[in-house]
Structures are given as structure tokens and as C-alpha cells.
Amino acid sequence: MQNVFREFIFILFYRSRLIIAVFLVVFIVSLVMAVTLPSVYRSTAKFSLVIPQSFDPLQQESSMDYRNRVRRFLQDQKELITSNRVLTRVVQEIYPGIKQQSAITKKVNELRENLDVVPPGGESFEGSSVFIVEFSDNSPTFAAKVTTSVTDNYLAIYREISQGKTTYSHSFFQEQTEKLQKDMQEKESKVRDFETKQALALLEILNLGDNKSNAEVGPNALLTQFLRNYHELQTELAGLQASIAALERESNQSGVPAVLPEMEVTGRAITVFKNKVAQLQIQLNEMKPQFRANFEPMKQVEQELKLSVDSLKTEMKRVISAQKISANSIKARIGQLEKTIQGLKDRIQTIAQEKVNYQALLQEFNIAKEAYTRTQAQMEQARMAQSLNQDKQFLTLIDRPSVPVKPYKPNRILLVLGGLLAGIFLGIAAALTVDQFDHHTKTIYGIEKQLNVPVLGSIPSL
């Protein structure tokens, strides 16, 4: 560490000429800048925009809402001050000889570059209701003149805008709000009347809404049930008609009729007659090979077989009659179901139509409500604009512009001190940099280190 410090001190003395040269160059440049830079003067005007929290008696706002509203108003004032509307009047007032629009626009842009609207130092538009209009120029008189013109024209245009807002509106929007409120109440009354008169239908309408299933609710459920019963009866009727046709065909043909398997039930007469006919046929078939045709017992069997067949056919006709009665009953039930199903379909169609009507009423009500809400908000804005018309109460000019006495920049003392410090540090930095890239041996210690030979002495330079 001691060697490094010793080497640093050596570099300072060894490169002292370079350090002094760099220091003098930087210091002289900063001194020249401090002397030759033109003075810039700033003229200011201070305003206060007071917006009390009782600004709108119909609204109770929090502190955050109030601060946000103040910030928006102050930002609006900044935009108004730097607008073409204000600056064009300023240019026409300061430069009355300029008539061309291009020249006026050029001057407006030049003024806008040096014009600014800022809150007090260290604050923001959210924390302060005070704002300052600043204009900078090399001439203090011109700076004060422009700031005064901007202030006067800004106040004049602010009053024009406030009066214009007030003229347009509060009564107009109040009248529109009353009309829309009446229209909205009429639409709401129609919706309520529909809901009262069509209470049962409304339940079905609500079940017909999006992402809802009403398969088990109301007429749809009944329609599903009756359609299922209808198809079951149709199937049963078709089976009965087929059975009747088969029985009639068997009962009308000669010989022993065939009995359907589903008709064979233990204890029924038709089953008894069928079994008896079968036994007699077996008995007769056994007797025919053994006896003659005129054999008396065989004749008795034939006679009994004939009577049994007649009884079987009679029983089959009775069954046919019973099945026809059942078929007619089923047909009557089917006819009644068809009427009921048609009535349910008509009911469902009616509900669908009522749904369309209900949705139309709701849509009209929502449109009227939205228009009423929008107009009511505009009426509140109109009330705020009407309150803003009291500009003396809310917008106040605290300090009028004056001719500045001292320039606010450049800071000549700071420039000289900065040049002094910069010259010292840059000189040292230049010396260290040059020494870093200089590979010559500068001391006897370097020679001793390079040659590895002890140095006995040195002769001072003459």
C-alpha cells in the first residue's frame, strides 16, 4: 500500500506539467462559459384553484376522490394554458403586425417551448391546488410581458368556457332527465304488469333462458310424459289389432282353429276347449284305424269334437269382441291424448311468443334506463360546470407577473467551481492514463528492478 501511494505521488510530480495544462484548459473553458453564457430570466404567475368538498351537494366523495378530481382539474388548466387558443391570442397581442397563419403558428410553437405550468416546488398536482405559470427568456422585460399576456388571456378564456358550459345545460339536461325518467317508469310499469298478469307463464319463460333446461318443468314435462303414453298406447293398439285379425282369420276358417300362445291361460274357457279338442282329436285318430265309420262310440266322439270346436270358435269370437272393446277404449284414449298433446304444444308456442314479448319489454326498459342514467350523469356534469362559473370564488390569481431582477440560470459561481474541480480531477485522470501507457523506466528503482543489479548512486540532471 505504501509503494502504491509513493508511486501515485511520484506520478503527480512527474506529470505535473500535464496536470496543470489539463486543469488550466478545463478551468478556462468553464470560466469562459460562466462569463459568456447569456442570462435567462424567468417570470412567473401563481394561481390557486379551490374546489371545496361541498362542490356537489348530491355527491359525498372521499378524500382520494377529491384529490383525483383536483388533479384532473389542474391538468386541464395546464392543457388550457398551453393550448393554441390562448397562445394565439398572446401572439396577436404581442406581435400585432403578424397576420399570416404560418407565422402565427411558428411564434406559438416558440412561446410554448419556453412556457411551462408546474406545481410549487417539491409538490405535485395531487397534493396542491396551486399552480405556477412560468416563461423563460433572455430579456426580463419580454418574459414579464409574455407571462402577463398569457395570464390575462387564460383568465378570459377560462371565463368564456365556464359561461359556455353553464349556458348549455343544466336546465336542458334537467328537462331531458325528467322526460327520460318518465319514459323509464312507463317501460318499467309495462314489465311489472306483464310479470303480474303472466306469472305462471313467466316461470316457464325464465326456465327457457340461456344455459337452462326445462325438460322436467311445466308443459314440456307433461308433453314428454303424454308423448310417451301416446306411443305406448299406439304399440298396444297395434298388438291388439294384429291379435284380432289373427283370431278372426282362425275363427272364420273351417276345421279346428289355432289358438295363439298368449291366449293360453290356465283356467280360461278357451284353454279348456283347446285342450278338450286336442284330446278328442287324439282319441278319434286312435279309433279310426280300429273301427268303422258307423261305429257308434266313434260317432259320439266326432259329435263331441264338433261341439267342442264350435264352443272354441264361440269363445274365440267372445275374446275377439272383448279385444275390440279394448281396442276402441285405447283408440278413445289415444284421441284424448292427441287433443291434450296438441293443447300442450299450443301452450309451449304461446309461452315462446310470450318470452319474445317479455324480452322486448325488458330490452325497451333497459334502453330507457341506460339513457336516463347517461343523461343524469351529464346533468351532474352540467351542475359542476354551473358551479365553476363562480370563477372568483374558485380560480384566484395569487401573484401577478413581474419583471425578474436576477437571472435564474446560468449559475456562474457553480460553473466556475465545477470547472475548478473538474480541471483537478481530469488532470489527475489524464496523468494516470498517460503513465499507464508509458513503458519507459522513470526511476533508479525501475533500473534496479529490470537489471537486477544494485544501484550505487545517481547523478542529478543538470
Coordinates of C-alpha atoms in Angstrom, one line a residue:
M1 CA 0.0 0.0 0.0
Q2 CA 2.9 2.3 0.8
N3 CA 4.5 1.6 -2.5
V4 CA 1.3 2.4 -4.4
F5 CA 0.9 5.7 -2.6
R6 CA 4.6 6.5 -3.2
E7 CA 4.1 5.7 -6.9
F8 CA 1.0 7.8 -7.1
I9 CA 2.8 10.8 -5.6
F10 CA 5.7 10.2 -8.0
I11 CA 3.2 10.3 -11.0
L12 CA 1.7 13.6 -9.7
F13 CA 5.1 15.3 -9.7
Y14 CA 6.4 13.5 -12.8
R15 CA 3.3 14.5 -14.8
S16 CA 2.8 17.9 -13.1
R17 CA 3.0 19.8 -16.4
L18 CA 0.3 17.6 -18.0
I19 CA -2.0 18.0 -14.9
I20 CA -1.5 21.8 -14.9
A21 CA -2.2 22.0 -18.6
V22 CA -5.4 20.0 -18.4
F23 CA -6.5 21.9 -15.3
L24 CA -6.0 25.3 -17.0
V25 CA -7.8 24.2 -20.2
V26 CA -10.9 22.9 -18.3
F27 CA -10.9 25.9 -15.8
I28 CA -10.5 28.5 -18.6
V29 CA -13.3 26.8 -20.6
S30 CA -15.7 26.9 -17.6
L31 CA -14.7 30.4 -16.8
V32 CA -15.4 31.5 -20.4
M33 CA -18.7 29.7 -20.3
A34 CA -19.6 31.4 -17.0
V35 CA -18.8 34.8 -18.5
T36 CA -20.2 34.4 -22.0
L37 CA -23.4 32.4 -21.5
P38 CA -26.4 34.6 -21.8
S39 CA -28.6 35.2 -18.8
V40 CA -32.0 33.6 -18.8
Y41 CA -34.8 35.3 -16.8
R42 CA -38.0 33.7 -15.6
S43 CA -41.3 35.5 -15.0
T44 CA -44.0 33.7 -13.0
A45 CA -47.7 34.0 -12.2
K46 CA -49.2 32.0 -9.4
F47 CA -52.8 30.7 -9.4
S48 CA -55.0 28.8 -6.9
L49 CA -57.9 26.6 -8.0
V50 CA -60.0 25.9 -4.9
I51 CA -62.6 23.1 -5.2
P52 CA -64.3 22.6 -1.9
Q53 CA -65.6 19.2 -1.0
S54 CA -69.2 20.5 -0.9
F55 CA -68.7 21.2 -4.6
D56 CA -71.7 18.9 -5.5
P57 CA -74.3 18.6 -2.7
L58 CA -75.7 15.5 -4.3
Q59 CA -72.4 13.5 -4.0
Q60 CA -70.5 12.6 -1.0
E61 CA -66.9 11.9 -2.0
S62 CA -63.9 10.5 -0.2
S63 CA -60.6 12.3 0.2
M64 CA -59.0 10.2 -2.6
D65 CA -61.8 11.1 -5.0
Y66 CA -61.4 14.8 -4.1
R67 CA -57.7 14.7 -4.7
N68 CA -58.1 12.9 -8.0
R69 CA -60.7 15.5 -9.1
V70 CA -58.4 18.3 -8.1
R71 CA -55.5 16.7 -10.1
R72 CA -57.7 16.4 -13.2
F73 CA -58.8 20.0 -13.0
L74 CA -55.3 21.3 -12.6
Q75 CA -54.1 19.1 -15.5
D76 CA -57.0 20.6 -17.6
Q77 CA -55.8 24.1 -16.7
K78 CA -52.3 23.2 -17.8
E79 CA -53.6 22.0 -21.2
L80 CA -55.7 25.1 -21.5
I81 CA -52.8 27.5 -20.8
T82 CA -50.5 25.8 -23.4
S83 CA -53.3 25.5 -25.9
N84 CA -53.3 27.2 -29.3
R85 CA -56.4 29.1 -28.3
V86 CA -54.6 31.0 -25.5
L87 CA -51.2 31.3 -27.2
T88 CA -52.7 32.5 -30.5
R89 CA -54.2 35.5 -28.6
V90 CA -50.9 36.1 -26.9
V91 CA -49.1 36.2 -30.2
Q92 CA -51.7 38.5 -31.7
E93 CA -51.3 40.8 -28.7
I94 CA -47.5 40.9 -28.6
Y95 CA -46.9 40.8 -32.4
P96 CA -49.8 42.8 -33.9
G97 CA -48.0 43.0 -37.2
I98 CA -48.1 39.2 -37.9
K99 CA -51.1 38.3 -40.0
Q100 CA -50.2 35.0 -41.7
Q101 CA -51.3 31.9 -40.0
S102 CA -48.0 30.1 -40.6
A103 CA -46.1 32.9 -38.9
I104 CA -48.5 32.9 -36.0
T105 CA -48.2 29.1 -35.6
K106 CA -44.4 29.4 -35.6
K107 CA -44.5 32.0 -32.9
V108 CA -47.0 29.9 -30.9
N109 CA -44.6 26.9 -31.0
E110 CA -41.7 29.2 -30.0
L111 CA -43.6 30.5 -27.0
R112 CA -44.8 27.0 -26.0
E113 CA -41.2 25.8 -25.8
N114 CA -40.3 28.3 -23.1
L115 CA -43.7 28.2 -21.3
D116 CA -44.5 25.7 -18.5
V117 CA -47.2 25.1 -15.9
V118 CA -45.9 23.5 -12.7
P119 CA -47.0 22.9 -9.1
P120 CA -45.0 24.6 -6.3
G121 CA -41.5 23.2 -5.7
G122 CA -41.5 19.8 -4.0
E123 CA -45.2 19.2 -4.6
S124 CA -47.4 17.6 -7.2
F125 CA -50.8 18.3 -8.7
E126 CA -52.3 15.7 -6.4
G127 CA -51.1 17.4 -3.2
S128 CA -51.6 21.1 -4.1
S129 CA -54.3 23.2 -5.6
V130 CA -51.7 25.9 -6.5
F131 CA -50.0 26.0 -9.9
I132 CA -47.5 28.4 -11.4
V133 CA -47.2 29.7 -14.9
E134 CA -43.5 30.2 -15.9
F135 CA -42.0 31.8 -19.0
S136 CA -38.2 32.0 -19.6
D137 CA -36.4 34.4 -21.9
N138 CA -33.1 36.3 -22.2
S139 CA -34.9 39.5 -21.8
P140 CA -36.6 40.1 -18.4
T141 CA -39.0 42.6 -19.8
F142 CA -40.1 40.3 -22.6
A143 CA -40.5 37.4 -20.2
A144 CA -42.7 39.5 -17.9
K145 CA -44.7 40.8 -20.9
V146 CA -45.4 37.3 -22.3
T147 CA -46.3 36.0 -18.8
T148 CA -48.7 38.9 -18.2
S149 CA -50.4 38.3 -21.6
V150 CA -50.7 34.6 -21.0
T151 CA -52.3 35.2 -17.6
D152 CA -54.8 37.7 -18.9
N153 CA -55.8 35.6 -21.9
Y154 CA -56.0 32.4 -19.9
L155 CA -58.4 34.0 -17.4
A156 CA -60.5 35.4 -20.2
I157 CA -60.8 32.1 -22.0
Y158 CA -61.4 30.3 -18.7
R159 CA -64.4 32.5 -18.0
E160 CA -65.7 32.0 -21.6
I161 CA -65.5 28.3 -21.3
S162 CA -67.2 28.3 -17.8
Q163 CA -70.0 30.5 -19.0
G164 CA -70.4 28.4 -22.2
K165 CA -70.8 25.3 -20.1
T166 CA -73.3 26.9 -17.8
T167 CA -75.3 28.4 -20.7
Y168 CA -75.7 25.0 -22.3
S169 CA -77.1 23.0 -20.0
H170 CA -78.2 22.4 -16.5
S171 CA -81.9 23.3 -17.3
F172 CA -81.7 21.4 -20.6
F173 CA -80.3 18.2 -19.1
Q174 CA -82.7 18.5 -16.2
E175 CA -85.6 18.6 -18.6
Q176 CA -84.3 15.7 -20.6
T177 CA -83.7 13.7 -17.4
E178 CA -87.3 14.2 -16.3
K179 CA -88.6 13.1 -19.7
L180 CA -86.4 10.0 -19.7
Q181 CA -87.3 9.2 -16.1
K182 CA -91.0 9.3 -17.0
D183 CA -90.4 7.1 -20.1
M184 CA -88.3 4.7 -18.0
Q185 CA -91.1 4.4 -15.4
E186 CA -93.7 3.7 -18.1
K187 CA -91.5 0.9 -19.5
E188 CA -90.9 -0.5 -16.0
S189 CA -94.7 -0.4 -15.4
K190 CA -95.3 -2.4 -18.6
V191 CA -92.7 -5.0 -17.4
R192 CA -94.3 -5.3 -14.0
D193 CA -97.8 -5.6 -15.4
F194 CA -96.7 -8.4 -17.7
E195 CA -95.0 -10.2 -14.8
T196 CA -98.2 -9.8 -12.7
K197 CA -100.6 -11.0 -15.3
Q198 CA -98.4 -13.7 -16.8
A199 CA -97.0 -15.1 -13.5
L200 CA -97.3 -18.7 -14.5
A201 CA -96.0 -18.1 -18.0
L202 CA -93.2 -16.1 -16.5
L203 CA -92.0 -19.2 -14.6
E204 CA -91.8 -21.1 -17.9
I205 CA -90.2 -18.1 -19.6
L206 CA -87.4 -18.0 -17.0
N207 CA -86.9 -21.7 -17.5
L208 CA -86.5 -21.1 -21.2
G209 CA -83.5 -18.9 -20.6
D210 CA -80.0 -19.5 -21.9
N211 CA -78.0 -22.3 -20.3
K212 CA -81.2 -23.6 -18.6
S213 CA -83.0 -26.9 -19.2
N214 CA -86.8 -27.1 -18.6
A215 CA -87.2 -30.7 -19.7
E216 CA -88.7 -31.5 -16.3
V217 CA -90.7 -28.4 -15.7
G218 CA -94.2 -27.4 -16.7
P219 CA -95.8 -28.1 -20.1
N220 CA -92.6 -29.6 -21.5
A221 CA -92.6 -32.2 -18.8
L222 CA -96.3 -33.0 -19.4
L223 CA -95.7 -33.1 -23.1
T224 CA -92.9 -35.6 -22.7
Q225 CA -94.9 -37.8 -20.4
F226 CA -98.0 -37.7 -22.6
L227 CA -96.0 -38.5 -25.8
R228 CA -94.5 -41.5 -24.0
N229 CA -98.0 -42.7 -23.1
Y230 CA -99.2 -42.0 -26.6
H231 CA -96.5 -44.1 -28.2
E232 CA -97.1 -46.9 -25.6
L233 CA -100.9 -46.9 -26.4
Q234 CA -100.1 -46.9 -30.2
T235 CA -97.9 -50.0 -29.7
E236 CA -100.6 -51.7 -27.6
L237 CA -103.3 -50.9 -30.1
A238 CA -101.2 -52.3 -32.9
G239 CA -100.7 -55.6 -31.0
L240 CA -104.4 -55.8 -30.3
Q241 CA -105.3 -55.2 -33.9
A242 CA -102.9 -57.9 -35.0
S243 CA -104.3 -60.3 -32.5
I244 CA -107.9 -59.5 -33.6
A245 CA -107.0 -60.1 -37.2
A246 CA -105.4 -63.4 -36.4
L247 CA -108.3 -64.6 -34.3
E248 CA -110.9 -63.6 -36.9
R249 CA -108.9 -65.4 -39.5
E250 CA -108.8 -68.6 -37.4
S251 CA -112.4 -68.4 -36.3
N252 CA -113.8 -68.0 -39.9
Q253 CA -111.9 -70.9 -41.4
S254 CA -113.3 -74.5 -41.4
G255 CA -111.7 -77.1 -39.2
V256 CA -110.1 -76.7 -35.8
P257 CA -108.9 -73.1 -35.3
A258 CA -105.4 -72.4 -33.9
V259 CA -105.1 -70.7 -30.6
L260 CA -102.4 -68.0 -30.1
P261 CA -99.9 -68.8 -27.3
E262 CA -100.6 -65.5 -25.5
M263 CA -104.3 -66.6 -25.2
E264 CA -103.4 -69.8 -23.3
V265 CA -104.0 -69.0 -19.7
T266 CA -104.8 -71.7 -17.1
G267 CA -108.4 -71.6 -16.1
R268 CA -109.7 -69.7 -19.1
A269 CA -112.5 -71.3 -21.2
I270 CA -110.6 -71.0 -24.4
T271 CA -107.7 -73.0 -22.9
V272 CA -110.2 -75.7 -21.6
F273 CA -111.8 -76.0 -25.0
K274 CA -108.5 -76.2 -26.8
N275 CA -107.3 -79.0 -24.5
K276 CA -110.6 -80.9 -24.9
V277 CA -110.5 -80.6 -28.7
A278 CA -106.9 -81.8 -28.7
Q279 CA -107.8 -84.8 -26.6
L280 CA -110.8 -85.7 -28.8
Q281 CA -108.7 -85.4 -31.9
I282 CA -106.2 -87.8 -30.4
Q283 CA -108.9 -90.2 -29.4
L284 CA -110.6 -90.0 -32.8
N285 CA -107.3 -90.6 -34.6
E286 CA -106.7 -93.7 -32.5
M287 CA -110.2 -95.1 -33.2
K288 CA -110.3 -94.5 -36.9
P289 CA -107.9 -97.4 -37.8
Q290 CA -109.7 -99.8 -35.5
F291 CA -113.3 -99.2 -36.1
R292 CA -115.7 -98.5 -38.9
A293 CA -117.1 -95.1 -39.7
N294 CA -120.6 -96.1 -38.4
F295 CA -119.2 -97.3 -35.1
E296 CA -121.5 -95.6 -32.5
P297 CA -118.8 -94.6 -30.0
M298 CA -116.7 -93.1 -32.7
K299 CA -119.7 -91.1 -33.9
Q300 CA -120.2 -89.8 -30.4
V301 CA -116.6 -88.7 -30.3
E302 CA -116.9 -87.0 -33.7
Q303 CA -120.1 -85.3 -32.5
E304 CA -118.5 -84.2 -29.2
L305 CA -115.4 -82.9 -31.2
K306 CA -117.7 -80.9 -33.4
L307 CA -119.5 -79.4 -30.5
S308 CA -116.1 -78.6 -28.8
V309 CA -114.8 -76.9 -31.9
D310 CA -118.0 -74.8 -32.1
S311 CA -117.6 -73.9 -28.5
L312 CA -113.9 -73.0 -29.1
K313 CA -114.9 -70.7 -32.0
T314 CA -117.6 -69.2 -29.9
E315 CA -115.1 -68.5 -27.1
M316 CA -112.7 -67.0 -29.7
K317 CA -115.4 -64.7 -31.0
R318 CA -116.1 -63.6 -27.4
V319 CA -112.4 -62.9 -27.0
I320 CA -112.4 -61.0 -30.3
S321 CA -115.3 -58.9 -29.0
A322 CA -113.5 -58.2 -25.8
Q323 CA -110.3 -57.2 -27.6
K324 CA -112.3 -55.0 -29.9
I325 CA -113.8 -53.2 -26.9
S326 CA -110.2 -52.8 -25.5
A327 CA -109.0 -51.5 -28.9
N328 CA -111.9 -49.0 -29.0
S329 CA -111.0 -47.9 -25.5
I330 CA -107.4 -47.4 -26.5
K331 CA -108.4 -45.5 -29.6
A332 CA -110.5 -43.2 -27.4
R333 CA -107.6 -42.7 -25.0
I334 CA -105.3 -42.0 -28.0
G335 CA -107.8 -39.4 -29.3
Q336 CA -107.9 -37.8 -25.9
L337 CA -104.1 -37.8 -25.7
E338 CA -103.8 -36.3 -29.2
K339 CA -106.0 -33.4 -28.0
T340 CA -104.0 -33.0 -24.8
I341 CA -100.7 -33.1 -26.7
Q342 CA -101.9 -30.5 -29.2
G343 CA -103.0 -28.3 -26.4
L344 CA -99.6 -28.6 -24.7
K345 CA -97.8 -27.8 -28.0
D346 CA -100.0 -24.7 -28.4
R347 CA -99.2 -23.8 -24.8
I348 CA -95.5 -24.1 -25.4
Q349 CA -95.7 -22.0 -28.6
T350 CA -97.7 -19.4 -26.6
I351 CA -95.0 -19.4 -23.9
A352 CA -92.3 -18.9 -26.5
Q353 CA -94.2 -16.0 -28.0
E354 CA -94.7 -14.5 -24.5
K355 CA -91.0 -14.9 -24.0
V356 CA -90.3 -12.8 -27.1
N357 CA -92.7 -10.2 -25.9
Y358 CA -91.2 -10.2 -22.4
Q359 CA -87.7 -9.9 -23.7
A360 CA -88.8 -7.0 -26.0
L361 CA -90.3 -5.2 -22.9
L362 CA -87.1 -5.8 -20.9
Q363 CA -85.0 -4.5 -23.7
E364 CA -87.0 -1.3 -24.0
F365 CA -86.8 -0.9 -20.3
N366 CA -83.0 -1.4 -20.2
I367 CA -82.5 1.1 -23.1
A368 CA -84.6 3.7 -21.4
K369 CA -82.8 3.1 -18.1
E370 CA -79.4 3.4 -19.8
A371 CA -80.4 6.7 -21.5
Y372 CA -81.7 8.0 -18.2
T373 CA -78.5 7.1 -16.4
R374 CA -76.4 8.7 -19.1
T375 CA -78.4 11.9 -19.1
Q376 CA -78.4 12.1 -15.3
A377 CA -74.6 11.9 -15.4
Q378 CA -74.5 14.7 -17.9
M379 CA -76.8 16.7 -15.7
E380 CA -74.3 16.3 -12.8
Q381 CA -71.5 17.5 -15.1
A382 CA -73.6 20.5 -16.0
R383 CA -74.2 21.2 -12.3
M384 CA -70.4 21.1 -11.8
A385 CA -69.9 23.5 -14.8
Q386 CA -72.5 25.8 -13.3
S387 CA -70.7 25.9 -10.1
L388 CA -67.4 26.5 -11.9
N389 CA -69.0 29.7 -13.3
Q390 CA -68.2 31.3 -10.0
D391 CA -64.6 31.8 -11.1
K392 CA -63.7 34.5 -8.5
Q393 CA -64.6 32.0 -5.8
F394 CA -62.6 29.1 -7.2
L395 CA -59.9 30.3 -9.6
T396 CA -57.7 33.0 -8.0
L397 CA -54.7 34.8 -9.3
I398 CA -52.3 34.9 -6.3
D399 CA -49.2 36.7 -7.7
R400 CA -49.3 38.7 -10.9
P401 CA -46.2 38.5 -13.2
S402 CA -43.4 41.0 -12.6
V403 CA -40.1 41.8 -14.3
P404 CA -37.5 39.5 -12.8
V405 CA -34.4 41.2 -11.3
K406 CA -31.9 38.3 -11.3
P407 CA -31.5 35.5 -13.8
Y408 CA -32.2 32.0 -12.7
K409 CA -29.6 30.5 -15.0
P410 CA -26.8 30.1 -15.7
N411 CA -25.3 29.8 -12.2
R412 CA -21.9 31.3 -12.9
I413 CA -20.3 30.6 -9.5
L414 CA -21.4 26.9 -9.8
L415 CA -19.9 26.8 -13.3
V416 CA -16.5 28.2 -12.0
L417 CA -16.4 25.8 -9.0
G418 CA -17.4 22.9 -11.3
G419 CA -14.7 23.9 -13.8
L420 CA -12.1 24.1 -10.9
L421 CA -13.0 20.6 -9.5
A422 CA -13.4 19.1 -13.0
G423 CA -9.9 20.5 -14.0
I424 CA -8.2 18.9 -11.0
F425 CA -9.8 15.5 -11.4
L426 CA -9.4 15.5 -15.2
G427 CA -5.8 16.5 -14.9
I428 CA -5.1 13.7 -12.4
A429 CA -7.0 11.2 -14.6
A430 CA -5.0 12.3 -17.7
A431 CA -1.7 11.9 -15.8
L432 CA -2.7 8.4 -14.6
T433 CA -3.8 7.4 -18.1
V434 CA -0.7 8.6 -19.8
D435 CA 1.5 7.0 -17.2
Q436 CA -0.4 3.7 -17.6
F437 CA 0.5 3.6 -21.3
D438 CA 4.1 4.9 -20.9
H439 CA 6.5 1.9 -20.6
H440 CA 9.8 4.0 -20.1
T441 CA 11.8 3.5 -17.0
K442 CA 11.5 6.6 -15.0
T443 CA 13.4 6.0 -11.7
I444 CA 16.6 4.3 -10.5
Y445 CA 14.4 1.8 -8.7
G446 CA 13.0 0.7 -12.0
I447 CA 16.5 0.2 -13.4
E448 CA 17.5 -1.8 -10.4
K449 CA 14.4 -4.0 -10.8
Q450 CA 14.8 -4.5 -14.5
L451 CA 18.6 -5.3 -14.4
N452 CA 18.6 -7.0 -11.0
V453 CA 21.8 -5.0 -10.2
P454 CA 22.1 -2.8 -7.1
V455 CA 22.3 0.9 -7.8
L456 CA 25.2 2.6 -6.1
G457 CA 24.1 6.2 -6.7
S458 CA 22.7 8.7 -9.2
I459 CA 23.9 12.0 -10.8
P460 CA 21.3 14.7 -10.7
S461 CA 20.3 16.1 -14.1
L462 CA 21.9 19.5 -14.9

